[in-house]
Coordinates of C-alpha atoms in Angstrom, one line a residue:
M1 CA 19.2 27.5 17.6
D2 CA 17.4 24.2 17.7
R3 CA 15.0 23.7 20.9
L4 CA 15.9 20.7 21.5
T5 CA 19.3 20.5 21.6
E6 CA 19.2 24.1 24.1
M7 CA 17.1 21.7 26.3
E8 CA 19.3 18.6 26.2
A9 CA 22.0 21.2 27.0
F10 CA 20.4 22.6 29.9
A11 CA 18.9 19.2 31.4
T12 CA 22.8 17.4 30.6
V13 CA 24.3 20.8 33.2
V14 CA 21.7 19.7 35.7
D15 CA 22.2 16.1 35.4
Q16 CA 26.2 16.8 35.5
G17 CA 26.3 19.3 37.9
G18 CA 28.5 21.9 36.0
F19 CA 29.3 22.8 32.5
T20 CA 32.4 20.9 32.0
D21 CA 31.1 17.8 33.0
A22 CA 28.0 18.5 30.5
A23 CA 30.3 19.4 27.8
R24 CA 32.2 15.6 28.3
K25 CA 28.8 13.9 28.5
M26 CA 27.4 15.9 24.6
G27 CA 30.9 15.3 23.1
I28 CA 30.8 19.7 22.4
S29 CA 33.1 21.9 23.6
K30 CA 32.0 23.9 27.0
S31 CA 31.3 27.4 25.3
A32 CA 28.8 25.7 23.2
V33 CA 27.1 24.4 26.2
S34 CA 26.9 27.7 27.9
K35 CA 25.9 29.4 24.6
H36 CA 23.3 26.7 24.0
V37 CA 21.8 27.2 27.6
S38 CA 22.3 31.1 27.7
S39 CA 20.1 31.3 24.4
L40 CA 17.8 29.4 26.2
E41 CA 17.4 31.6 28.9
S42 CA 17.0 34.1 26.5
R43 CA 14.2 32.3 24.4
L44 CA 12.4 32.1 27.8
G45 CA 13.2 35.4 29.7
A46 CA 14.1 33.5 32.8
R47 CA 16.7 32.1 34.5
L48 CA 17.1 28.7 34.8
L49 CA 20.6 28.0 36.5
N50 CA 22.4 29.9 39.5
R51 CA 25.8 30.0 38.8
T52 CA 29.0 30.6 41.6
T53 CA 32.7 29.6 41.1
R54 CA 32.0 26.2 43.0
R55 CA 28.5 24.6 41.8
V56 CA 26.2 25.2 39.3
S57 CA 22.4 24.2 40.4
P58 CA 18.8 25.1 38.9
T59 CA 16.7 28.2 40.2
E60 CA 13.3 27.4 41.4
I61 CA 11.8 28.1 37.7
G62 CA 14.9 26.0 36.4
V63 CA 13.5 23.1 38.8
A64 CA 10.2 22.9 37.2
Y65 CA 11.3 23.6 33.4
Y66 CA 14.3 20.5 34.0
D67 CA 11.3 18.0 34.7
R68 CA 9.2 18.8 32.0
A69 CA 12.3 19.0 29.9
R70 CA 13.9 15.3 30.9
R71 CA 10.3 13.6 29.7
V72 CA 10.4 16.1 26.3
L73 CA 14.0 14.4 25.8
N74 CA 13.1 10.7 27.3
D75 CA 10.2 10.7 25.1
A76 CA 12.1 12.1 21.8
G77 CA 15.0 9.4 22.7
E78 CA 12.5 6.7 22.6
A79 CA 10.7 7.7 19.1
D80 CA 14.1 7.5 18.0
S81 CA 14.2 4.0 19.4
L82 CA 10.5 2.9 17.9
V83 CA 11.9 4.0 14.5
T84 CA 15.0 2.1 14.7
A85 CA 13.2 -1.1 15.7
M86 CA 10.2 -0.8 13.4
Q87 CA 13.3 -0.2 10.4
S88 CA 14.9 -3.3 11.4
A89 CA 12.0 -5.4 12.4
P90 CA 8.7 -5.0 10.7
S91 CA 6.0 -4.3 12.9
G92 CA 1.9 -2.9 13.2
L93 CA -0.7 -2.3 11.4
L94 CA -0.8 -2.9 7.6
R95 CA -3.9 -1.2 6.4
M96 CA -4.1 -1.6 2.5
S97 CA -6.9 -1.3 -0.2
V98 CA -7.0 -3.9 -2.5
A99 CA -8.9 -4.6 -6.1
T100 CA -11.7 -6.9 -4.6
D101 CA -11.5 -9.7 -7.5
F102 CA -7.6 -10.2 -6.7
G103 CA -8.1 -9.5 -3.2
V104 CA -10.9 -12.4 -3.0
S105 CA -9.0 -15.1 -5.7
L106 CA -5.4 -14.6 -4.6
L107 CA -4.7 -12.4 -1.5
S108 CA -7.1 -14.1 0.8
P109 CA -5.8 -17.9 0.7
I110 CA -2.0 -16.6 0.9
L111 CA -2.7 -13.8 3.9
G112 CA -2.1 -16.6 6.6
Q113 CA 1.2 -17.2 5.3
F114 CA 2.7 -13.5 5.6
L115 CA 0.7 -13.3 9.2
Q116 CA 3.0 -16.5 10.1
R117 CA 5.9 -15.2 8.9
Y118 CA 5.7 -11.4 10.6
P119 CA 3.5 -12.3 13.9
D120 CA 4.3 -8.4 14.6
I121 CA 2.5 -7.4 11.3
S122 CA -1.9 -7.1 11.9
V123 CA -3.7 -6.6 8.3
N124 CA -6.6 -4.4 7.5
M125 CA -7.7 -5.4 4.0
V126 CA -10.1 -2.9 2.3
L127 CA -11.9 -4.6 -0.5
S128 CA -12.5 -2.1 -3.1
N129 CA -12.3 -1.2 -6.7
R130 CA -12.2 2.5 -6.2
Y131 CA -9.0 4.3 -6.4
V132 CA -8.5 5.7 -3.1
E133 CA -6.2 8.5 -1.7
L134 CA -3.8 6.6 0.4
I135 CA -2.3 9.2 2.4
S136 CA -5.5 11.0 3.2
E137 CA -7.7 7.8 3.8
G138 CA -5.0 6.2 6.1
F139 CA -3.7 3.7 3.6
D140 CA -0.2 2.2 4.0
M141 CA -0.7 0.9 0.0
A142 CA -2.8 -0.5 -2.0
I143 CA -3.3 -3.6 -5.1
R144 CA -4.2 -2.6 -8.3
V145 CA -4.8 -4.0 -11.6
G146 CA -4.5 -2.3 -15.0
E147 CA -3.4 1.4 -15.6
L148 CA -2.1 3.3 -13.0
E149 CA -4.0 6.5 -12.2
D150 CA -1.5 8.9 -9.8
S151 CA 1.9 9.0 -11.0
S152 CA 3.0 10.7 -8.0
L153 CA 2.6 7.0 -6.2
R154 CA 5.5 4.7 -6.0
A155 CA 4.9 1.6 -7.7
R156 CA 6.3 -2.3 -8.3
K157 CA 4.7 -4.6 -10.1
I158 CA 4.4 -8.0 -8.6
A159 CA 2.4 -9.8 -11.5
E160 CA 0.9 -9.5 -15.0
T161 CA -2.3 -10.8 -16.1
T162 CA -4.7 -10.8 -19.6
Q163 CA -8.3 -10.3 -20.0
R164 CA -10.1 -12.9 -21.6
L165 CA -13.0 -13.2 -23.2
V166 CA -15.0 -16.9 -22.1
G167 CA -18.3 -18.3 -22.3
A168 CA -19.6 -22.1 -21.4
P169 CA -19.4 -24.7 -24.0
G170 CA -23.4 -24.8 -23.7
Y171 CA -23.6 -21.3 -24.5
F172 CA -21.8 -21.5 -27.2
Q173 CA -23.7 -24.9 -28.2
K174 CA -27.2 -23.1 -28.0
H175 CA -26.3 -19.6 -29.5
G176 CA -23.2 -20.2 -31.7
R177 CA -19.5 -19.3 -31.4
P178 CA -18.9 -15.6 -32.1
L179 CA -16.2 -15.6 -35.0
K180 CA -15.1 -11.7 -35.1
I181 CA -15.4 -9.2 -32.3
D182 CA -18.5 -7.2 -34.4
D183 CA -20.5 -10.6 -33.5
L184 CA -20.3 -10.0 -29.9
N185 CA -22.8 -7.6 -30.8
E186 CA -25.3 -10.6 -31.0
H187 CA -24.6 -12.2 -28.2
K188 CA -25.7 -11.9 -24.4
L189 CA -23.0 -10.1 -22.8
L190 CA -22.2 -10.2 -19.1
H191 CA -20.3 -6.5 -17.6
Y192 CA -18.0 -6.1 -14.7
S193 CA -19.6 -2.6 -13.6
S194 CA -21.3 -0.3 -10.9
Q195 CA -23.0 1.2 -13.7
A196 CA -26.4 0.1 -14.5
S197 CA -26.0 2.0 -18.0
G198 CA -23.4 -0.8 -18.7
A199 CA -19.8 -0.5 -19.2
V200 CA -17.1 -0.3 -22.1
W201 CA -14.9 -3.5 -23.2
R202 CA -11.6 -2.6 -24.9
I203 CA -10.6 -5.3 -27.3
T204 CA -7.5 -5.8 -29.6
S205 CA -8.5 -7.5 -33.0
P206 CA -6.6 -9.6 -34.8
S207 CA -5.0 -7.0 -36.8
G208 CA -4.0 -5.1 -33.3
E209 CA -7.0 -2.5 -33.8
K210 CA -7.9 -1.5 -30.5
R211 CA -12.1 -1.7 -30.6
Q212 CA -14.7 -0.9 -28.2
I213 CA -17.9 -3.0 -27.6
R214 CA -20.7 -0.8 -25.8
S215 CA -23.6 -2.8 -24.6
A216 CA -26.0 -2.7 -21.8
G217 CA -25.1 -6.0 -21.2
W218 CA -28.0 -8.5 -20.2
L219 CA -26.3 -9.0 -16.6
T220 CA -24.5 -6.4 -14.7
V221 CA -22.4 -7.4 -11.6
N222 CA -19.9 -5.5 -10.0
D223 CA -18.1 -8.5 -8.9
G224 CA -15.9 -10.4 -11.2
Q225 CA -16.6 -14.1 -9.6
S226 CA -20.5 -13.6 -9.5
L227 CA -19.7 -12.6 -13.5
L228 CA -17.6 -16.1 -13.4
N229 CA -20.6 -18.1 -12.5
A230 CA -22.8 -16.7 -14.3
S231 CA -20.6 -17.6 -17.7
I232 CA -20.0 -21.2 -16.2
A233 CA -24.1 -21.2 -15.6
G234 CA -24.0 -20.7 -19.5
L235 CA -25.8 -17.2 -18.9
G236 CA -23.4 -15.0 -21.5
I237 CA -19.7 -13.9 -22.9
A238 CA -17.8 -12.2 -20.1
Y239 CA -14.6 -10.2 -20.2
L240 CA -12.3 -11.4 -17.3
P241 CA -8.8 -11.5 -16.1
S242 CA -7.4 -14.9 -16.5
F243 CA -6.2 -14.7 -12.7
L244 CA -10.0 -14.9 -12.0
C245 CA -10.9 -17.4 -14.9
A246 CA -7.9 -19.8 -15.7
G247 CA -9.0 -22.9 -13.5
A248 CA -12.6 -22.8 -15.2
L249 CA -10.7 -22.4 -18.5
R250 CA -8.5 -25.5 -17.4
E251 CA -11.4 -27.3 -16.2
G252 CA -13.3 -26.8 -19.3
L253 CA -16.0 -25.1 -17.6
V254 CA -15.6 -22.1 -20.1
E255 CA -13.8 -21.5 -23.1
D256 CA -12.2 -18.4 -24.9
A257 CA -15.0 -17.2 -27.0
I258 CA -12.8 -15.8 -30.2
A259 CA -9.9 -18.1 -31.2
G260 CA -6.8 -16.1 -32.1
L261 CA -8.0 -13.1 -30.7
P262 CA -5.0 -11.2 -28.6
R263 CA -4.6 -11.2 -25.0
D264 CA -4.7 -7.8 -23.9
T265 CA -1.8 -7.9 -20.6
R266 CA -2.8 -5.5 -17.5
G267 CA -0.1 -5.3 -14.7
I268 CA -0.8 -6.0 -11.0
Y269 CA 0.8 -3.3 -9.0
A270 CA 1.8 -2.3 -5.3
I271 CA 1.2 1.1 -4.8
Y272 CA 2.6 3.0 -1.8
P273 CA 3.3 7.0 -0.7
P274 CA 6.5 8.3 -2.4
G275 CA 9.2 9.0 0.1
R276 CA 13.2 8.3 0.8
F277 CA 11.9 5.1 3.2
T278 CA 9.8 2.5 2.6
Q279 CA 8.0 1.4 5.8
P280 CA 9.1 -2.2 6.6
K281 CA 6.0 -3.7 7.4
V282 CA 5.5 -2.5 3.2
R283 CA 8.7 -3.3 2.0
A284 CA 8.0 -7.1 3.8
F285 CA 4.3 -7.5 2.1
I286 CA 5.1 -6.3 -1.1
D287 CA 8.6 -9.1 -1.4
F288 CA 6.3 -11.4 0.0
L289 CA 3.8 -11.0 -2.6
V290 CA 6.9 -10.8 -5.4
E291 CA 7.4 -14.1 -3.8
Q292 CA 4.4 -15.8 -4.2
F293 CA 3.4 -14.8 -7.3
A294 CA 7.0 -15.5 -9.4
G295 CA 6.3 -17.7 -11.9
K296 CA 2.9 -16.7 -12.3
G297 CA 0.9 -15.1 -15.1
P298 CA 0.1 -13.9 -17.5
D299 CA -2.1 -16.7 -18.1
N300 CA -0.6 -19.0 -16.0
W301 CA -2.4 -18.9 -12.4

């Protein structure tokens, strides 16, 4: 039998002073209450109740057990109430891992709105381009850009972005403009990478062919904003997400490097652990992001 049910039956008998009233309180038959209590006594190997024709009272052991049992039952009830409350009102600490550039450029400016809307939620945002293990590392969710690696997680697309090859007008005046993808090998490339050996750019040609550009790069940085700044300064050509460089493109600080080049689209996803129920704080934040980024992307940032 269920231990908690046995415990509840015993405690209710003590509270009500008998099996009949306990059965009425629990909404089950008197024989069922008696069976639960007998099973508990059998499992513990001790008599917990003194039973007479006139009254039922706890034994000395029963009194000691009742005190602990009542605490356990109260805690269980509070736990149920807590879950119910948290399901109805988003609250608690929301710990999330966020792709660095997206977090700095787009999330940081709007976090205040979210916290004002949900004052019972606090946020711990960890900026990292590493694919974290959500459950084992204690994260409630993550925001990732591009292909998802772990198919066991739940994901919701919140926006889309494209990759843009960009350089400053001054750079193109000095070094010329590449006309095709192979021409990039003759230019100063600014790489986004955490590896000093360089990175690989995967670019779609006008014919739809997937091409790879490998180069150690003239400058390698693991921060997108730094690469954008370097590109604006005329140091070379960078391959950046549109959410990062759209403003600089509008202002004419950088230009598309190769005219007519298809723009590879990448999804921006909120990912969270699988399960039947999504934590209210996670659901609230994802809904907030969808609301904030409605009408944005792939190039409209």
